[in-house]
CSV table of C-alpha atoms and ligand atoms in Angstrom, one decimal:
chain,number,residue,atom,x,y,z
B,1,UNK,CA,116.7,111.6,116.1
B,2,UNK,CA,119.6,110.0,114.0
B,3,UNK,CA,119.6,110.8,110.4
B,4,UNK,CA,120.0,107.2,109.0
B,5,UNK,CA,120.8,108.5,105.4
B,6,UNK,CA,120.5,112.0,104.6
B,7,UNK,CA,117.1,113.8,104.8
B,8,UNK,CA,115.6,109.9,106.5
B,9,UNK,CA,114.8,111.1,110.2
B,10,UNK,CA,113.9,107.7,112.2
B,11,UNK,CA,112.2,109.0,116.2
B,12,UNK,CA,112.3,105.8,117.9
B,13,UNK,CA,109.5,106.0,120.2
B,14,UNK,CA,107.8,109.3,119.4
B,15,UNK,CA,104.8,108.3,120.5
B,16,UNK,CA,104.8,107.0,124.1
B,17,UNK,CA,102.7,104.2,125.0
B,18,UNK,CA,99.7,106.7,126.1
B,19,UNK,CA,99.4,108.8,123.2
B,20,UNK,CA,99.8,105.2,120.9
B,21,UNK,CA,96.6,104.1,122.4
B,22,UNK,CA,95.0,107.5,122.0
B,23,UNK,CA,96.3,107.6,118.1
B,24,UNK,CA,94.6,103.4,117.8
B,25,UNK,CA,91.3,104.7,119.0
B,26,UNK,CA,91.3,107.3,116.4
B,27,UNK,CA,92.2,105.3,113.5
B,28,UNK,CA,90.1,102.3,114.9
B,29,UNK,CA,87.0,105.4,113.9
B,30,UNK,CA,88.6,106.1,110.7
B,31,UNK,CA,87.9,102.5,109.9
B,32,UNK,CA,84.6,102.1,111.2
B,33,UNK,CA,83.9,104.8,108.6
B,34,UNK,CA,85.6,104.5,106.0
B,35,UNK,CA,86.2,100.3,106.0
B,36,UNK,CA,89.4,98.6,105.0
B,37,UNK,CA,89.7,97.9,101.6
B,38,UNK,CA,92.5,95.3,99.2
B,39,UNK,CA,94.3,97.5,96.5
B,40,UNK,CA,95.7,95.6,93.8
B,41,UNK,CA,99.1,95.8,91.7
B,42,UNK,CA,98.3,97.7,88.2
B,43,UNK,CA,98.5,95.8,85.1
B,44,UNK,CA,98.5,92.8,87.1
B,45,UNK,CA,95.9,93.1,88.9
B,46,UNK,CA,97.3,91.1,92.0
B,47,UNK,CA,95.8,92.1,95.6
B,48,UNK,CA,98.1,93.7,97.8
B,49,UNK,CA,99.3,91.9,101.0
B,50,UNK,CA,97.9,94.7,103.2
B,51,UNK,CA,94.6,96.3,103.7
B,52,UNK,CA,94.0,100.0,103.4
B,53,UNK,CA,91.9,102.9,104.5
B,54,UNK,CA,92.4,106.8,104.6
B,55,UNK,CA,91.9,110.1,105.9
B,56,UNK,CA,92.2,113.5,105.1
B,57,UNK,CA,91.2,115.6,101.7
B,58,UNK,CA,92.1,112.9,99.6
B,59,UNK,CA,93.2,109.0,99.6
B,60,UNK,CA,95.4,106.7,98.4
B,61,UNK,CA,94.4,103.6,96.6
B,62,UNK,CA,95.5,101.4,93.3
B,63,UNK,CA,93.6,98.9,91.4
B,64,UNK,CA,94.2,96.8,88.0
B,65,UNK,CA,92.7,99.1,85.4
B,66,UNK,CA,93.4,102.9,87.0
B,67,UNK,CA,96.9,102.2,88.6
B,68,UNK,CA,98.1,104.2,91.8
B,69,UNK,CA,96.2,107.3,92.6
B,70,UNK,CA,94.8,109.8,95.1
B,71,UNK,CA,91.1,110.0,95.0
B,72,UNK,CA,88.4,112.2,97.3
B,73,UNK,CA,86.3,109.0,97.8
B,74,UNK,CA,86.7,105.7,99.3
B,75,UNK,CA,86.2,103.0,96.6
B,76,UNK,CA,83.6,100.6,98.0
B,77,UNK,CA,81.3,103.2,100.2
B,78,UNK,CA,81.8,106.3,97.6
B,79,UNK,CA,82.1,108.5,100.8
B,80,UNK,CA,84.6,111.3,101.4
B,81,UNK,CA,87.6,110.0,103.7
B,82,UNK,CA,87.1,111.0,107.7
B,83,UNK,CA,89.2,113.7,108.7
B,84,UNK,CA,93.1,113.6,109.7
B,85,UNK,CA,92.9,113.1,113.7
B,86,UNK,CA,94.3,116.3,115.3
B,87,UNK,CA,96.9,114.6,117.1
B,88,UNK,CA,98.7,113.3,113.8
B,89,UNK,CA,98.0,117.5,112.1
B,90,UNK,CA,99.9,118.2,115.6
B,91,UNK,CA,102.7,116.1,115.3
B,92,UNK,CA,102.9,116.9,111.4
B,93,UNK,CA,103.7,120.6,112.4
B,94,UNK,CA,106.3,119.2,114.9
B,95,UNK,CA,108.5,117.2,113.1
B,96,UNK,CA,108.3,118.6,109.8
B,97,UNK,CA,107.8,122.3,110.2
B,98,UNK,CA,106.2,121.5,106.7
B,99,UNK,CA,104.2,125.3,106.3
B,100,UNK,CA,101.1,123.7,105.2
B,101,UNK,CA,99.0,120.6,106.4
B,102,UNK,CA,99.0,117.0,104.6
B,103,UNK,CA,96.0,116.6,102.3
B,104,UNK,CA,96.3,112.3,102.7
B,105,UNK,CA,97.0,110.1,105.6
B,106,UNK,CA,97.3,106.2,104.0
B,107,UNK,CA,96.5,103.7,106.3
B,108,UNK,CA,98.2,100.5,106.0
B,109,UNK,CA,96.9,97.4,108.2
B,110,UNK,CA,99.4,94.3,108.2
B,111,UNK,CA,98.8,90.8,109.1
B,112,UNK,CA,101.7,89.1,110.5
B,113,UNK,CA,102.8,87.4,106.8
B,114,UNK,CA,101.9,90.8,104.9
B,115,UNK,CA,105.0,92.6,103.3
B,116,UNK,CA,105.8,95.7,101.3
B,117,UNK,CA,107.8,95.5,98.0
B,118,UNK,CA,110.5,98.1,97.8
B,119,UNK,CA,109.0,101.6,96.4
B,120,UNK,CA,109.2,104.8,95.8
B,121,UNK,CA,106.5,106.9,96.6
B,122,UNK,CA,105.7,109.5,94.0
B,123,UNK,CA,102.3,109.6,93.0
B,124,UNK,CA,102.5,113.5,94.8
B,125,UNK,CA,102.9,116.6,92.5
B,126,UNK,CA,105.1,118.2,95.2
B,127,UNK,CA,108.8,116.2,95.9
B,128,UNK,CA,109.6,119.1,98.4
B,129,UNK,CA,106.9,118.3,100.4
B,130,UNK,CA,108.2,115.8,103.0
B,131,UNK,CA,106.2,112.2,104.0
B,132,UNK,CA,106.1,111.9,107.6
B,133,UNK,CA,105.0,107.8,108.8
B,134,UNK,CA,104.2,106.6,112.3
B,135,UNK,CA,103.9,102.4,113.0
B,136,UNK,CA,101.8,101.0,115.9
B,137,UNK,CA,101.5,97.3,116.8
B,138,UNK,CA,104.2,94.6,115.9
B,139,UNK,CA,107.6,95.7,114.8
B,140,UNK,CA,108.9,95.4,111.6
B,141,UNK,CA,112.4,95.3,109.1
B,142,UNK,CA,112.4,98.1,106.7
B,143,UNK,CA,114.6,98.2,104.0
B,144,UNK,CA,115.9,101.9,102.4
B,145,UNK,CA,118.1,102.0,99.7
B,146,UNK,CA,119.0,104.9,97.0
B,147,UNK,CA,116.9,107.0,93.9
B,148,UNK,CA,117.8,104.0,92.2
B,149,UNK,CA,116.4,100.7,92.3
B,150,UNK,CA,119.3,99.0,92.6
B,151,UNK,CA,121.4,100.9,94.9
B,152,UNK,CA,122.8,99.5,98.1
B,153,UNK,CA,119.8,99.3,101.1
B,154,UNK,CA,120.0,99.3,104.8
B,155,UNK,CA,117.4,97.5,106.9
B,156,UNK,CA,116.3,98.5,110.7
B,157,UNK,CA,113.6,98.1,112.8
B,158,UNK,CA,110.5,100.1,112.8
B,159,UNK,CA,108.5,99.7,116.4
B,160,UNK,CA,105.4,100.8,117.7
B,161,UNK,CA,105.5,104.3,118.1
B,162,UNK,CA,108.1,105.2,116.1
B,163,UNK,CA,107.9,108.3,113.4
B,164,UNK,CA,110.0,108.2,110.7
B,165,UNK,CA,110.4,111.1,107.9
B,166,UNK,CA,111.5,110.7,104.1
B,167,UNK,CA,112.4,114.3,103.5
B,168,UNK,CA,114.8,116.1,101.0
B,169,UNK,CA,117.3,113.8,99.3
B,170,UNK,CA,115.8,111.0,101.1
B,171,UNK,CA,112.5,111.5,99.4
B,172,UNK,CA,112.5,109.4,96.6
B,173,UNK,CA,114.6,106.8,98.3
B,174,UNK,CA,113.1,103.1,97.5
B,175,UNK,CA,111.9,101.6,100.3
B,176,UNK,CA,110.0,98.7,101.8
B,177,UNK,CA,108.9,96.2,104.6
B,178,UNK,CA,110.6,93.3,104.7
B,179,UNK,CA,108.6,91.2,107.1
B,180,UNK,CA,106.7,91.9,110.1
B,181,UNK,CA,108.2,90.3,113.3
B,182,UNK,CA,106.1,88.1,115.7
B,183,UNK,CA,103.4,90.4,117.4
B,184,UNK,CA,102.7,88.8,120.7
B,185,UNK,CA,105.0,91.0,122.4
B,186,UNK,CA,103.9,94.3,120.7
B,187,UNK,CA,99.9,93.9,119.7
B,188,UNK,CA,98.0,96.9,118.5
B,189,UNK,CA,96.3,98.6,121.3
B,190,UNK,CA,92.7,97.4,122.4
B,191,UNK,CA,90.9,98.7,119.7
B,192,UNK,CA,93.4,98.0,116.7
B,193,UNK,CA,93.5,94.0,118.3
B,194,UNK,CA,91.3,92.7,115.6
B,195,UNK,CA,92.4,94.4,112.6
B,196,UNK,CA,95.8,92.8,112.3
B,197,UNK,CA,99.6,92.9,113.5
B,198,UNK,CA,100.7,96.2,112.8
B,199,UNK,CA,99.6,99.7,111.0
B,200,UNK,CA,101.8,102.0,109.4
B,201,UNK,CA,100.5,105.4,108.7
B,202,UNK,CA,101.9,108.1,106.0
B,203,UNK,CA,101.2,111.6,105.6
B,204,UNK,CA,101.7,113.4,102.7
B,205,UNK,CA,101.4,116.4,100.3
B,206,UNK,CA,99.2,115.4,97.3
B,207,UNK,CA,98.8,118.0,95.3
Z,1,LIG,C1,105.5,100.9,106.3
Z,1,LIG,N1,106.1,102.8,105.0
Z,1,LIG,O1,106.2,101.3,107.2
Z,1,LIG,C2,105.6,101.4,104.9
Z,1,LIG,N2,106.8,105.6,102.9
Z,1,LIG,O2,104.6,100.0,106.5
Z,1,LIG,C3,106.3,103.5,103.8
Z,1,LIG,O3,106.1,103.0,102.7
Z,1,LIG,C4,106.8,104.9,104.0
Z,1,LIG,O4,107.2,104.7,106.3
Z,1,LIG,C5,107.2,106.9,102.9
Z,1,LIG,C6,107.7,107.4,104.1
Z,1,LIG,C7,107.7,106.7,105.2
Z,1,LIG,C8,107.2,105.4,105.2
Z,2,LIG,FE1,106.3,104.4,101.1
């Protein structure tokens, strides 16, 4: 598990190829209840290149006129998020020793032309909490950089089955995908196929 920059833990292939398709069926139920969903850019009000869902206690989600935010519902069906699969509470506990559970898993669903600007995520009250992410599906080039904007990045690949921690003074490091690479090699396991080229999950501390 190399430490790319302090406190950023990449696991290249965490997840072997069974327990990827056992982690696809469950988030191919999350979506069935709780569907995917276009955030869009605050202010702007421009739609975001990927599609979203959650699980757990609370979500994720932006639009024009309320900005980023957690929230207990999902925004088109009003119901409460589907639980966190077991699996992912399991492997929380095992890579980040984090003493209690995450209270949002954010569900990110890219096609082969979506993309991520470079970010920082810190819409959680807690900074000591860390976030934990897994990818399925088509690989991609992620970019990390510094605290700062524009501080020097490095970009790698994230594959399927990968986990990938932002912890300590790699928490608040920007970060981003650059582009997803072609998916025929990689697609998302059988019941993921339709949805798009690859998913990114994150769990966090919210509150
Ligand atoms: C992605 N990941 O891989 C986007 N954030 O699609 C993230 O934005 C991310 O992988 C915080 C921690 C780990 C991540
Ligand atoms: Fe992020």
């Amino acid at each position: 598990m190399p430490d790319i920059v302090p406190g950023a833990l990449h696991h290249p292939a965490f997840l072997d190829a069974d327990a990827q398709k056992r982690l696809a069926q469950e988030i191919a139920e999350v979506i069935a209840a709780a569907p995917l969903f276009t955030s869009r850019m605050p202010k702007s009000g421009l739609p975001m290149s990927v599609r979203m869902t959650n699980c757990g206690p609370l979500g994720w989600m932006s639009d024009k006129e309320k900005g980023y935010r957690y929230a207990p519902r999902h925004p088109e069906t009003g119901a409460p998020w589907p639980p966190i699969p077991q699996m992912l509470l399991d492997a929380w506990d095992a890579l980040t020793g984090y003493p209690k559970p995450p209270e949002a898993c954010l569900i990110n669903v890219y096609s082969e032309d979506a993309k991520m600007g470079l970010h920082q995520d810190r819409d959680e009250a807690d900074f000591d909490a860390p976030i934990l992410s897994f990818s399925l599906g088509a690989d991609c080039r992620f970019r990390l950089g510094g605290e700062r904007r524009a501080e020097k990045t490095i970009a790698f690949t994230l594959c399927s089955g990968d986990a990938l921690i932002l912890s300590g003074p790699a928490r608040l490091c920007f970060h981003g995908v650059d582009r997803v690479l072609p998916s025929i090699l990689t697609p998302l396991p059988a019941p993921l196929a339709g949805q798009g080229a690859r998913v990114n999950l994150t769990l966090r501390r919210v509150t």
